[in-house]
Amino acid sequence: MHLCFQAGESGYLFKLARETQKVKKYSVTVLAGDGIGPEIVSEAVNILQLVQQMYGMQIYFIEELAGGASIDEYGEPLKDRALDFAKQSDAVLLGAVGGPKWEGLDYSIRPERALLKLRKELELFANLRPAKIYNALKGASTLKPEVIDGVDMMVVRELTGGLYFGTPKGVEKLPDGTERGVNTMVYTTAEIDRIARVAFEVAMMRGKKLVSVDKANVLETTELWRRVVIKAGEDYPEVQLSHMYVDNCAMQLIRNPKQFDVIVTENTFGDILSDEAAMLTGSIGMLPSASLGYDKRRAMYEPIHGSAPDIAGKNIANPIATILSVAMMLKYSLDMPEAAIAIENAVEAVLNKGLRTADIYQDGAKKVGCTEMGLAIADELKKTKV
Ligand code: IPM
Ligand code: MG
């Protein structure tokens, strides 16, 4: 990441990036974070740098600390400066935050706060998490190949509301010396309507099947969720809408995952179900995500996995989820859908060649480290354009 520009230069760079010129110019804020974050992000940045050479575009990278790394340096998980860069740039690339080192800290200054603050302040209410099976990895899943063969779904997770952000929240002392902990699941009509519409739009571009996941038999909030989703659906008559309770959905994902095209759900339900969807594909190390808001220039891209502190610094992490997140960035934020497809094809080609990081390793494959995997994908990408 030594190739990144320093933060001080960025005012000028942002200005440059916005000028309309023949060469498309963009700025990307890079927050590598903790654990394996810096390793996987470094491979993804290499891919972006290759794309800019190959496709004649220019990307200015602004590197900032986030999560535990920022706590260690500045005593807080996200500096205002980092947040400002994230707001001003065309997209944010984030690795992962957190680790046991910071687990004892107060919630308000934990590494995860950096992520939640970015989501909230940038109003990234729509989190797209695609889960697709690669042919080459069918055997890597813990489920039978015939169950997962052909799985191709998108989880649309609401990202700035619900149980994660609702108030009241916190832990209070009771007069008898015990404690009481509270979190609140809150949604307004407007919050449900906007995420529902994103999900319907996504469904229109895919198989036109949407499952809205709630717990409407128990939770009033999600009874409202269901009503608002049905109402929004009136504007999308072509989409086949159905509803599922979250416990049933967790089961159906394992029982018959092929039935799903698009799933839309509450923040916490989406957090849980997207990890489950990820494992269908063989490894959580494979799944990218895009967090989008109203403004096209407010977007964050990150793998859905965490910082995996146990394997950090060993060059064994899987960079594919982060590299595929960069593909999503090219598609949604940088107007380069052809480059996005080229990256996805390069990933597939490398997997077809039998290269595997430890998390997706099977007998007979060629085990490679994080750097080798990144380089192999870059080599394949180079072949796609002469
Ligand atoms: C995710 C992660 C985050 C979340 C954590 C790291 C705060 O699990 O993006 O799914 O819970 O949203
Ligand atoms: Mg999660």
PDB file of C-alpha atoms in Angstrom, residues 151-289:
ATOM      1  CA  VAL A 151     -26.837 -21.450  -5.995  1.00  0.00           C
ATOM      2  CA  ASP A 152     -26.838 -17.788  -6.989  1.00  0.00           C
ATOM      3  CA  MET A 153     -28.487 -15.377  -4.599  1.00  0.00           C
ATOM      4  CA  MET A 154     -28.267 -11.829  -3.315  1.00  0.00           C
ATOM      5  CA  VAL A 155     -28.872 -10.931   0.287  1.00  0.00           C
ATOM      6  CA  VAL A 156     -30.030  -7.324   0.617  1.00  0.00           C
ATOM      7  CA  ARG A 157     -29.378  -6.396   4.224  1.00  0.00           C
ATOM      8  CA  GLU A 158     -30.735  -3.192   5.773  1.00  0.00           C
ATOM      9  CA  LEU A 159     -27.638  -1.569   7.234  1.00  0.00           C
ATOM     10  CA  THR A 160     -28.358   1.612   9.161  1.00  0.00           C
ATOM     11  CA  GLY A 161     -31.355   0.742  11.308  1.00  0.00           C
ATOM     12  CA  GLY A 162     -32.933  -2.068  13.288  1.00  0.00           C
ATOM     13  CA  LEU A 163     -31.388  -3.715  16.303  1.00  0.00           C
ATOM     14  CA  TYR A 164     -27.911  -2.342  15.588  1.00  0.00           C
ATOM     15  CA  PHE A 165     -28.856   1.300  15.935  1.00  0.00           C
ATOM     16  CA  GLY A 166     -32.205   1.461  17.753  1.00  0.00           C
ATOM     17  CA  THR A 167     -32.508   3.293  21.057  1.00  0.00           C
ATOM     18  CA  PRO A 168     -32.808   2.898  23.991  1.00  0.00           C
ATOM     19  CA  LYS A 169     -29.705   0.784  24.225  1.00  0.00           C
ATOM     20  CA  GLY A 170     -27.024   0.038  26.772  1.00  0.00           C
ATOM     21  CA  VAL A 171     -26.487  -1.709  30.080  1.00  0.00           C
ATOM     22  CA  GLU A 172     -27.675  -0.155  33.321  1.00  0.00           C
ATOM     23  CA  LYS A 173     -27.136  -1.009  36.951  1.00  0.00           C
ATOM     24  CA  LEU A 174     -30.216  -2.008  38.924  1.00  0.00           C
ATOM     25  CA  PRO A 175     -30.762  -1.076  42.590  1.00  0.00           C
ATOM     26  CA  ASP A 176     -30.216  -4.704  43.633  1.00  0.00           C
ATOM     27  CA  GLY A 177     -26.720  -4.635  42.096  1.00  0.00           C
ATOM     28  CA  THR A 178     -27.591  -6.720  39.035  1.00  0.00           C
ATOM     29  CA  GLU A 179     -27.672  -5.236  35.548  1.00  0.00           C
ATOM     30  CA  ARG A 180     -30.130  -4.790  32.703  1.00  0.00           C
ATOM     31  CA  GLY A 181     -29.133  -4.748  29.053  1.00  0.00           C
ATOM     32  CA  VAL A 182     -31.278  -3.260  26.296  1.00  0.00           C
ATOM     33  CA  ASN A 183     -31.204  -3.054  22.517  1.00  0.00           C
ATOM     34  CA  THR A 184     -34.167  -1.963  20.460  1.00  0.00           C
ATOM     35  CA  MET A 185     -35.309  -3.026  17.026  1.00  0.00           C
ATOM     36  CA  VAL A 186     -36.757   0.094  15.421  1.00  0.00           C
ATOM     37  CA  TYR A 187     -37.866   0.751  11.861  1.00  0.00           C
ATOM     38  CA  THR A 188     -39.882   3.553  10.332  1.00  0.00           C
ATOM     39  CA  THR A 189     -42.028   3.197   7.234  1.00  0.00           C
ATOM     40  CA  ALA A 190     -39.508   5.278   5.262  1.00  0.00           C
ATOM     41  CA  GLU A 191     -36.554   3.104   6.291  1.00  0.00           C
ATOM     42  CA  ILE A 192     -38.349  -0.083   5.292  1.00  0.00           C
ATOM     43  CA  ASP A 193     -39.699   1.368   2.078  1.00  0.00           C
ATOM     44  CA  ARG A 194     -36.285   2.490   0.785  1.00  0.00           C
ATOM     45  CA  ILE A 195     -34.568  -0.855   1.415  1.00  0.00           C
ATOM     46  CA  ALA A 196     -37.555  -2.723  -0.019  1.00  0.00           C
ATOM     47  CA  ARG A 197     -37.307  -0.673  -3.211  1.00  0.00           C
ATOM     48  CA  VAL A 198     -33.591  -1.414  -3.545  1.00  0.00           C
ATOM     49  CA  ALA A 199     -34.388  -5.114  -3.170  1.00  0.00           C
ATOM     50  CA  PHE A 200     -37.181  -4.957  -5.759  1.00  0.00           C
ATOM     51  CA  GLU A 201     -34.835  -3.162  -8.179  1.00  0.00           C
ATOM     52  CA  VAL A 202     -32.159  -5.798  -7.611  1.00  0.00           C
ATOM     53  CA  ALA A 203     -34.755  -8.539  -8.161  1.00  0.00           C
ATOM     54  CA  MET A 204     -35.837  -6.884 -11.422  1.00  0.00           C
ATOM     55  CA  MET A 205     -32.241  -7.155 -12.664  1.00  0.00           C
ATOM     56  CA  ARG A 206     -32.024 -10.807 -11.616  1.00  0.00           C
ATOM     57  CA  GLY A 207     -34.588 -13.625 -11.426  1.00  0.00           C
ATOM     58  CA  LYS A 208     -37.512 -11.404 -10.296  1.00  0.00           C
ATOM     59  CA  LYS A 209     -38.042 -13.399  -7.108  1.00  0.00           C
ATOM     60  CA  LEU A 210     -37.883 -11.656  -3.740  1.00  0.00           C
ATOM     61  CA  VAL A 211     -38.190 -13.209  -0.297  1.00  0.00           C
ATOM     62  CA  SER A 212     -38.688 -10.724   2.522  1.00  0.00           C
ATOM     63  CA  VAL A 213     -37.477 -12.163   5.814  1.00  0.00           C
ATOM     64  CA  ASP A 214     -39.047 -11.115   9.099  1.00  0.00           C
ATOM     65  CA  LYS A 215     -40.329 -12.432  12.409  1.00  0.00           C
ATOM     66  CA  ALA A 216     -43.803 -11.019  11.975  1.00  0.00           C
ATOM     67  CA  ASN A 217     -45.378 -13.718  14.148  1.00  0.00           C
ATOM     68  CA  VAL A 218     -43.595 -12.301  17.204  1.00  0.00           C
ATOM     69  CA  LEU A 219     -41.990  -8.903  16.573  1.00  0.00           C
ATOM     70  CA  GLU A 220     -44.276  -5.938  15.906  1.00  0.00           C
ATOM     71  CA  THR A 221     -41.490  -4.034  14.128  1.00  0.00           C
ATOM     72  CA  THR A 222     -41.255  -6.752  11.542  1.00  0.00           C
ATOM     73  CA  GLU A 223     -45.015  -6.944  11.172  1.00  0.00           C
ATOM     74  CA  LEU A 224     -44.724  -3.331  10.010  1.00  0.00           C
ATOM     75  CA  TRP A 225     -41.774  -4.428   7.845  1.00  0.00           C
ATOM     76  CA  ARG A 226     -43.960  -6.981   6.099  1.00  0.00           C
ATOM     77  CA  ARG A 227     -46.785  -4.506   5.458  1.00  0.00           C
ATOM     78  CA  VAL A 228     -44.463  -1.856   4.027  1.00  0.00           C
ATOM     79  CA  VAL A 229     -42.667  -4.365   1.782  1.00  0.00           C
ATOM     80  CA  ILE A 230     -46.025  -5.556   0.410  1.00  0.00           C
ATOM     81  CA  LYS A 231     -47.053  -1.947  -0.278  1.00  0.00           C
ATOM     82  CA  ALA A 232     -43.761  -1.136  -2.062  1.00  0.00           C
ATOM     83  CA  GLY A 233     -44.226  -4.323  -4.070  1.00  0.00           C
ATOM     84  CA  GLU A 234     -47.309  -2.836  -5.725  1.00  0.00           C
ATOM     85  CA  ASP A 235     -44.894  -0.795  -7.840  1.00  0.00           C
ATOM     86  CA  TYR A 236     -43.065  -3.954  -8.954  1.00  0.00           C
ATOM     87  CA  PRO A 237     -45.822  -6.268 -10.201  1.00  0.00           C
ATOM     88  CA  GLU A 238     -43.326  -8.379 -12.154  1.00  0.00           C
ATOM     89  CA  VAL A 239     -41.458  -9.416  -9.021  1.00  0.00           C
ATOM     90  CA  GLN A 240     -42.763 -12.498  -7.285  1.00  0.00           C
ATOM     91  CA  LEU A 241     -42.768 -11.518  -3.595  1.00  0.00           C
ATOM     92  CA  SER A 242     -42.980 -13.986  -0.746  1.00  0.00           C
ATOM     93  CA  HIS A 243     -42.353 -13.819   3.013  1.00  0.00           C
ATOM     94  CA  MET A 244     -40.448 -16.059   5.367  1.00  0.00           C
ATOM     95  CA  TYR A 245     -39.836 -16.024   9.087  1.00  0.00           C
ATOM     96  CA  VAL A 246     -36.162 -15.681   9.876  1.00  0.00           C
ATOM     97  CA  ASP A 247     -35.875 -19.053  11.643  1.00  0.00           C
ATOM     98  CA  ASN A 248     -37.435 -20.804   8.664  1.00  0.00           C
ATOM     99  CA  CYS A 249     -35.148 -18.890   6.283  1.00  0.00           C
ATOM    100  CA  ALA A 250     -32.071 -20.032   8.230  1.00  0.00           C
ATOM    101  CA  MET A 251     -33.301 -23.588   7.777  1.00  0.00           C
ATOM    102  CA  GLN A 252     -34.275 -23.205   4.108  1.00  0.00           C
ATOM    103  CA  LEU A 253     -30.836 -21.826   3.260  1.00  0.00           C
ATOM    104  CA  ILE A 254     -29.350 -25.160   4.302  1.00  0.00           C
ATOM    105  CA  ARG A 255     -32.217 -27.360   3.117  1.00  0.00           C
ATOM    106  CA  ASN A 256     -32.727 -25.955  -0.370  1.00  0.00           C
ATOM    107  CA  PRO A 257     -30.664 -22.831  -1.076  1.00  0.00           C
ATOM    108  CA  LYS A 258     -31.473 -22.891  -4.787  1.00  0.00           C
ATOM    109  CA  GLN A 259     -34.981 -21.583  -4.102  1.00  0.00           C
ATOM    110  CA  PHE A 260     -33.572 -18.113  -3.345  1.00  0.00           C
ATOM    111  CA  ASP A 261     -32.954 -15.324  -5.795  1.00  0.00           C
ATOM    112  CA  VAL A 262     -33.056 -12.131  -3.685  1.00  0.00           C
ATOM    113  CA  ILE A 263     -33.535 -11.944   0.094  1.00  0.00           C
ATOM    114  CA  VAL A 264     -34.297  -8.644   1.847  1.00  0.00           C
ATOM    115  CA  THR A 265     -34.110  -8.379   5.596  1.00  0.00           C
ATOM    116  CA  GLU A 266     -33.466  -6.451   8.789  1.00  0.00           C
ATOM    117  CA  ASN A 267     -29.912  -5.513   9.836  1.00  0.00           C
ATOM    118  CA  THR A 268     -29.234  -8.250  12.418  1.00  0.00           C
ATOM    119  CA  PHE A 269     -31.121 -10.947  10.521  1.00  0.00           C
ATOM    120  CA  GLY A 270     -29.082  -9.983   7.440  1.00  0.00           C
ATOM    121  CA  ASP A 271     -25.829 -10.164   9.378  1.00  0.00           C
ATOM    122  CA  ILE A 272     -26.605 -13.726  10.432  1.00  0.00           C
ATOM    123  CA  LEU A 273     -28.173 -14.996   7.209  1.00  0.00           C
ATOM    124  CA  SER A 274     -25.402 -13.581   5.024  1.00  0.00           C
ATOM    125  CA  ASP A 275     -22.758 -15.517   6.971  1.00  0.00           C
ATOM    126  CA  GLU A 276     -24.864 -18.609   6.440  1.00  0.00           C
ATOM    127  CA  ALA A 277     -25.253 -17.877   2.725  1.00  0.00           C
ATOM    128  CA  ALA A 278     -21.500 -17.373   2.519  1.00  0.00           C
ATOM    129  CA  MET A 279     -20.756 -20.832   3.840  1.00  0.00           C
ATOM    130  CA  LEU A 280     -22.850 -22.353   1.065  1.00  0.00           C
ATOM    131  CA  THR A 281     -20.177 -21.140  -1.308  1.00  0.00           C
ATOM    132  CA  GLY A 282     -17.450 -23.046   0.508  1.00  0.00           C
ATOM    133  CA  SER A 283     -15.842 -20.266   2.482  1.00  0.00           C
ATOM    134  CA  ILE A 284     -16.685 -16.919   3.967  1.00  0.00           C
ATOM    135  CA  GLY A 285     -13.405 -15.820   2.375  1.00  0.00           C
ATOM    136  CA  MET A 286     -15.154 -15.669  -0.994  1.00  0.00           C
ATOM    137  CA  LEU A 287     -17.967 -13.177  -0.401  1.00  0.00           C
ATOM    138  CA  PRO A 288     -17.797  -9.484  -1.289  1.00  0.00           C
ATOM    139  CA  SER A 289     -20.246  -6.763  -0.367  1.00  0.00           C
TER     140      SER A 289
END
